[in-house]
mmCIF file of N, CA and C in Angstrom:
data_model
loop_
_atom_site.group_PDB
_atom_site.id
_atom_site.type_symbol
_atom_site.label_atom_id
_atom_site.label_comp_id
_atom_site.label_asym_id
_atom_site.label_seq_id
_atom_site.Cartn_x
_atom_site.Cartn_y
_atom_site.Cartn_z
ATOM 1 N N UNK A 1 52.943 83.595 121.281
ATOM 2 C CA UNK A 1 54.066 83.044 122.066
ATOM 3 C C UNK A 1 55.386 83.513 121.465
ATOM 4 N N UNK A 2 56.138 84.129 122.718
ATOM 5 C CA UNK A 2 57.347 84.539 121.727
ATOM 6 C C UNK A 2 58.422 83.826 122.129
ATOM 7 N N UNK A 3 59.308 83.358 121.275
ATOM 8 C CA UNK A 3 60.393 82.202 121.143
ATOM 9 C C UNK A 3 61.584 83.433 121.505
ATOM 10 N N UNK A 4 61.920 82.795 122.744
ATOM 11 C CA UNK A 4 63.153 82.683 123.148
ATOM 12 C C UNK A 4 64.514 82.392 123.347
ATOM 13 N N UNK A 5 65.642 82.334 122.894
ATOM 14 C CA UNK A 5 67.017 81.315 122.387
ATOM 15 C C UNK A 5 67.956 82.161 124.275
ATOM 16 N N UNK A 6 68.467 81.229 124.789
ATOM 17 C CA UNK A 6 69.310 81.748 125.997
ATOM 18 C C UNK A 6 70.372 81.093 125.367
ATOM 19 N N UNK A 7 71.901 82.433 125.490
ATOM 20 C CA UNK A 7 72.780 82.278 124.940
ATOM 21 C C UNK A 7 73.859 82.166 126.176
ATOM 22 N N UNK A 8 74.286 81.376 126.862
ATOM 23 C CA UNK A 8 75.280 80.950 128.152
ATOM 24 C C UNK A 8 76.353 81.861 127.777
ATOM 25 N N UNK A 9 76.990 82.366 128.237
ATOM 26 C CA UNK A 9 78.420 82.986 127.949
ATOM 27 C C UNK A 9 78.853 82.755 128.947
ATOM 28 N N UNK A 10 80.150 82.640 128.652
ATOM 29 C CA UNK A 10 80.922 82.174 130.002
ATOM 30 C C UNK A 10 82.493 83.236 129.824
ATOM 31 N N UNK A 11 82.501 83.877 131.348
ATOM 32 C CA UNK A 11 83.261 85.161 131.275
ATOM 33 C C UNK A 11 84.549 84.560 132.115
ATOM 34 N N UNK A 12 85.479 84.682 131.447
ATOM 35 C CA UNK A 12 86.469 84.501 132.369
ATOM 36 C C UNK A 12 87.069 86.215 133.202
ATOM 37 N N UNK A 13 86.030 86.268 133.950
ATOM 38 C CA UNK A 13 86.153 87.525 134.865
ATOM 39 C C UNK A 13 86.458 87.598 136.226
ATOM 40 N N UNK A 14 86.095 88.450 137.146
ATOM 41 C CA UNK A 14 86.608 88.770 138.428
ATOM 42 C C UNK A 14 86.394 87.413 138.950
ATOM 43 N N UNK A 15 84.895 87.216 138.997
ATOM 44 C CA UNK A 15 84.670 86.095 139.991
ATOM 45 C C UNK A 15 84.341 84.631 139.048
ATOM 46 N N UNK A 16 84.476 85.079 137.594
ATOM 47 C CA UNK A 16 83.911 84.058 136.779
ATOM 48 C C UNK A 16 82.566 83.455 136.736
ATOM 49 N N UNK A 17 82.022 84.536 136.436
ATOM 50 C CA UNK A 17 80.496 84.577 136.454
ATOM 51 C C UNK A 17 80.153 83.986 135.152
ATOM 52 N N UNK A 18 78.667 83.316 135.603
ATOM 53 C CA UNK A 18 77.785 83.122 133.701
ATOM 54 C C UNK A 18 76.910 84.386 133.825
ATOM 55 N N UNK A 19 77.340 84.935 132.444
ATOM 56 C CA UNK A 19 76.788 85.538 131.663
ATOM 57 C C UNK A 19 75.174 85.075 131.241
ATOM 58 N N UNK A 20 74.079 85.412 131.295
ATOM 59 C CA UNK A 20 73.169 84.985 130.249
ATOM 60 C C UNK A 20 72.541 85.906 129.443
ATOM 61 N N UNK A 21 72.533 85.966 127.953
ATOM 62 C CA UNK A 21 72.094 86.238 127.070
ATOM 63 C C UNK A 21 70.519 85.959 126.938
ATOM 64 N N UNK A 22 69.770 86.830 126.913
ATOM 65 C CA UNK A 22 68.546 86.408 126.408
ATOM 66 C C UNK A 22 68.249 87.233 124.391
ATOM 67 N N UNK A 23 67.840 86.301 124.269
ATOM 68 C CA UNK A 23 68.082 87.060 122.921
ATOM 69 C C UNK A 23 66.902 86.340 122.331
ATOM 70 N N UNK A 24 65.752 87.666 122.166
ATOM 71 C CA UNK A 24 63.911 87.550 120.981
ATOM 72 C C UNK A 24 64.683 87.417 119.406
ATOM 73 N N UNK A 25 63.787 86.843 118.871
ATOM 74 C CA UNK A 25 64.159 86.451 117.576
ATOM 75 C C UNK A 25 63.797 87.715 116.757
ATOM 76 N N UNK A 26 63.361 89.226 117.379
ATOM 77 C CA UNK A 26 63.278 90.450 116.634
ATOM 78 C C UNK A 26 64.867 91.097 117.276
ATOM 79 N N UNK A 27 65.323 90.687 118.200
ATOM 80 C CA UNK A 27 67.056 91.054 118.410
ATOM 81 C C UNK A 27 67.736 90.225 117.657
ATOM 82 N N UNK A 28 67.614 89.442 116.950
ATOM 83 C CA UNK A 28 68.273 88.065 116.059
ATOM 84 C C UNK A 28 68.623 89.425 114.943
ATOM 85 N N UNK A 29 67.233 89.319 114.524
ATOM 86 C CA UNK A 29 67.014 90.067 113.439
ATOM 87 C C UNK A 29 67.583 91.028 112.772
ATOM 88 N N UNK A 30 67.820 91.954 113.864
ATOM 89 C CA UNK A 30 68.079 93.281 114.041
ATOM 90 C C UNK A 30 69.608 93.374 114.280
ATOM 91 N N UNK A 31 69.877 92.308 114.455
ATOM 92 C CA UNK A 31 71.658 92.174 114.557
ATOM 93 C C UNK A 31 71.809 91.598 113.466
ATOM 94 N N UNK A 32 71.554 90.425 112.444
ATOM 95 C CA UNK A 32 71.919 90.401 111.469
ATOM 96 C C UNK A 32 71.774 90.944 110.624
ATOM 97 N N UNK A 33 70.541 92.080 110.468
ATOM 98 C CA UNK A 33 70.561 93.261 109.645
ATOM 99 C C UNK A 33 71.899 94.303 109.790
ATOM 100 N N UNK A 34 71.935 94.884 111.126
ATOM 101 C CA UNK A 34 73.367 95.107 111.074
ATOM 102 C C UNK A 34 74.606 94.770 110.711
ATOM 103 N N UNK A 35 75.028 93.439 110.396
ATOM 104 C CA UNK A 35 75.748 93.008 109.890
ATOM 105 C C UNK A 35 75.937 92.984 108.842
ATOM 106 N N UNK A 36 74.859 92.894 107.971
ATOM 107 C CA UNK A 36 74.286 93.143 106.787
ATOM 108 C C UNK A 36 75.135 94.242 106.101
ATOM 109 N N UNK A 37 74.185 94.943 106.582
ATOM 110 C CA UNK A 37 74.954 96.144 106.469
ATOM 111 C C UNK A 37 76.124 96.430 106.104
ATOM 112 N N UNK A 38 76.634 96.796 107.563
ATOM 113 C CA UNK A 38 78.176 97.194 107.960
ATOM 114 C C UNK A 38 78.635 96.084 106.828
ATOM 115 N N UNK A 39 78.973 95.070 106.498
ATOM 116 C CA UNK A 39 79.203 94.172 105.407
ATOM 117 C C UNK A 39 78.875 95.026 103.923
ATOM 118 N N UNK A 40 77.711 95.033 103.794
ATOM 119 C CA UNK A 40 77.665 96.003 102.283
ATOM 120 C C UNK A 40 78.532 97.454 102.103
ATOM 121 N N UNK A 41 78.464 98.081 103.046
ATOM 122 C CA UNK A 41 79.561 99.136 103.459
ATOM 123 C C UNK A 41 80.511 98.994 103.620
ATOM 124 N N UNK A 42 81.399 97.867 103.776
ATOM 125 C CA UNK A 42 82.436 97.562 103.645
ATOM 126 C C UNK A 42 83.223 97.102 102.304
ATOM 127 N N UNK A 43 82.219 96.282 101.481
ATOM 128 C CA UNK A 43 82.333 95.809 100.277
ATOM 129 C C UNK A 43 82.517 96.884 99.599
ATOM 130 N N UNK A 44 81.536 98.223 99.909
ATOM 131 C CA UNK A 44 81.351 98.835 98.295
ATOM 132 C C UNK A 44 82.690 99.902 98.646
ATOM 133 N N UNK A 45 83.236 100.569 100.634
ATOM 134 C CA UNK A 45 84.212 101.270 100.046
ATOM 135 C C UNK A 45 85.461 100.588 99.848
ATOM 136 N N UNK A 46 85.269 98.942 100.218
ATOM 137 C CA UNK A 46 86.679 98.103 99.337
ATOM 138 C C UNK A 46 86.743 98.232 97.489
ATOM 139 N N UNK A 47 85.872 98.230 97.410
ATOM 140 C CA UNK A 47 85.450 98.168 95.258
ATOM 141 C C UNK A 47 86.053 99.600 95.165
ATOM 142 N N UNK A 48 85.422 100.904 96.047
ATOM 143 C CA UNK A 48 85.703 102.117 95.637
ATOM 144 C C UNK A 48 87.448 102.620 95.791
ATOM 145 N N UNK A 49 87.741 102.045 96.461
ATOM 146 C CA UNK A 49 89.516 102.223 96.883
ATOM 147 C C UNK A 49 90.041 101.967 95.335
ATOM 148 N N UNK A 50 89.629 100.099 95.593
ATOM 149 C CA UNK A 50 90.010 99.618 94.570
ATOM 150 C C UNK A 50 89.718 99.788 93.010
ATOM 151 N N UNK A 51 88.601 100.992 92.992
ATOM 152 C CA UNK A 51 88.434 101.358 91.547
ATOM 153 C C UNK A 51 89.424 103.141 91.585
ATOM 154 N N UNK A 52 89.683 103.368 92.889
ATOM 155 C CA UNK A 52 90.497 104.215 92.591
ATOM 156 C C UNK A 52 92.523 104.289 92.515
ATOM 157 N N UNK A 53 92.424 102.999 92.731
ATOM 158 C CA UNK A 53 94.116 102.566 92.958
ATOM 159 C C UNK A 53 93.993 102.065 91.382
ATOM 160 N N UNK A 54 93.029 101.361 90.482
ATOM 161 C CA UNK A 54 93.208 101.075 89.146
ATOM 162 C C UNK A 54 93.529 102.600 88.410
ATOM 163 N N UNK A 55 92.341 103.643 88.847
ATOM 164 C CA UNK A 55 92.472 105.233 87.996
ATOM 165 C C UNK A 55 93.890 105.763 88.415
ATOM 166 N N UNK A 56 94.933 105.513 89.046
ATOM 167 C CA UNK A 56 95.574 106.188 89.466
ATOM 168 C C UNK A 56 96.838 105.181 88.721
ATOM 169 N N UNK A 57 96.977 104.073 88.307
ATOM 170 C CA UNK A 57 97.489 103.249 87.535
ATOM 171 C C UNK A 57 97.620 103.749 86.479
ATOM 172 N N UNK A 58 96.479 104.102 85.951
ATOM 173 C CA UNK A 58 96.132 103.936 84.392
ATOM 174 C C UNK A 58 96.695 105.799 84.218
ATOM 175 N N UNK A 59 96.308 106.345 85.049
ATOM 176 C CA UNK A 59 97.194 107.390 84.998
ATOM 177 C C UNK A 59 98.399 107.856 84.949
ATOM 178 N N UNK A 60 99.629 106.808 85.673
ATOM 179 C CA UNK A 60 100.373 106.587 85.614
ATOM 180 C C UNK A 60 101.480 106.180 84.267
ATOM 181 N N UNK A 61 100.251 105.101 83.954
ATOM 182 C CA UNK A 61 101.372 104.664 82.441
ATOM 183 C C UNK A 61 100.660 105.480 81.787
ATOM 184 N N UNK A 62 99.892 106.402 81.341
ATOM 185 C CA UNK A 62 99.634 107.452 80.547
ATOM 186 C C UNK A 62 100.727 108.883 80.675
ATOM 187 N N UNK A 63 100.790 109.015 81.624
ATOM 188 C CA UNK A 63 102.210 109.860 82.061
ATOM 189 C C UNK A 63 103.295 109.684 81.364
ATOM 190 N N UNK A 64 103.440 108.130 81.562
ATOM 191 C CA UNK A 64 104.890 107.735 80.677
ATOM 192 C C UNK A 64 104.948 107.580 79.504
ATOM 193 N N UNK A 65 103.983 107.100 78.985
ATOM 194 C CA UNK A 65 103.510 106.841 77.392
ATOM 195 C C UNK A 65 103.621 108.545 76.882
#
């Protein structure tokens, strides 16, 4: 038996239609893996910026020193 979740959306569109979402708990899945994701990829090139705006610091007062 496969479990089903119906997700109502409500569109404020032409005629203002409902939307319905059907959404299997292997599309659940598969979207919060994506998120996942795109989230870890986001984190690591925020760390990488930010480990390169520190090298470019430290370069800086080495310049002046």
């Amino acid at each position: 038996m496969c479990q089903l979740w119906v997700l109502e959306v409500d569109y404020a569109w032409h005629r203002g239609r409902m939307f319905r979402l059907v959404l299997s708990p292997t599309r659940v899945i598969t979207l919060t893996l994506r998120i996942r994701v795109f989230l870890d990829l986001f984190v690591a090139i925020s760390m990488r910026s930010y480990m390169l705006l520190r090298r470019v610091e430290v370069l800086r007062e080495k310049n002046r020193g």
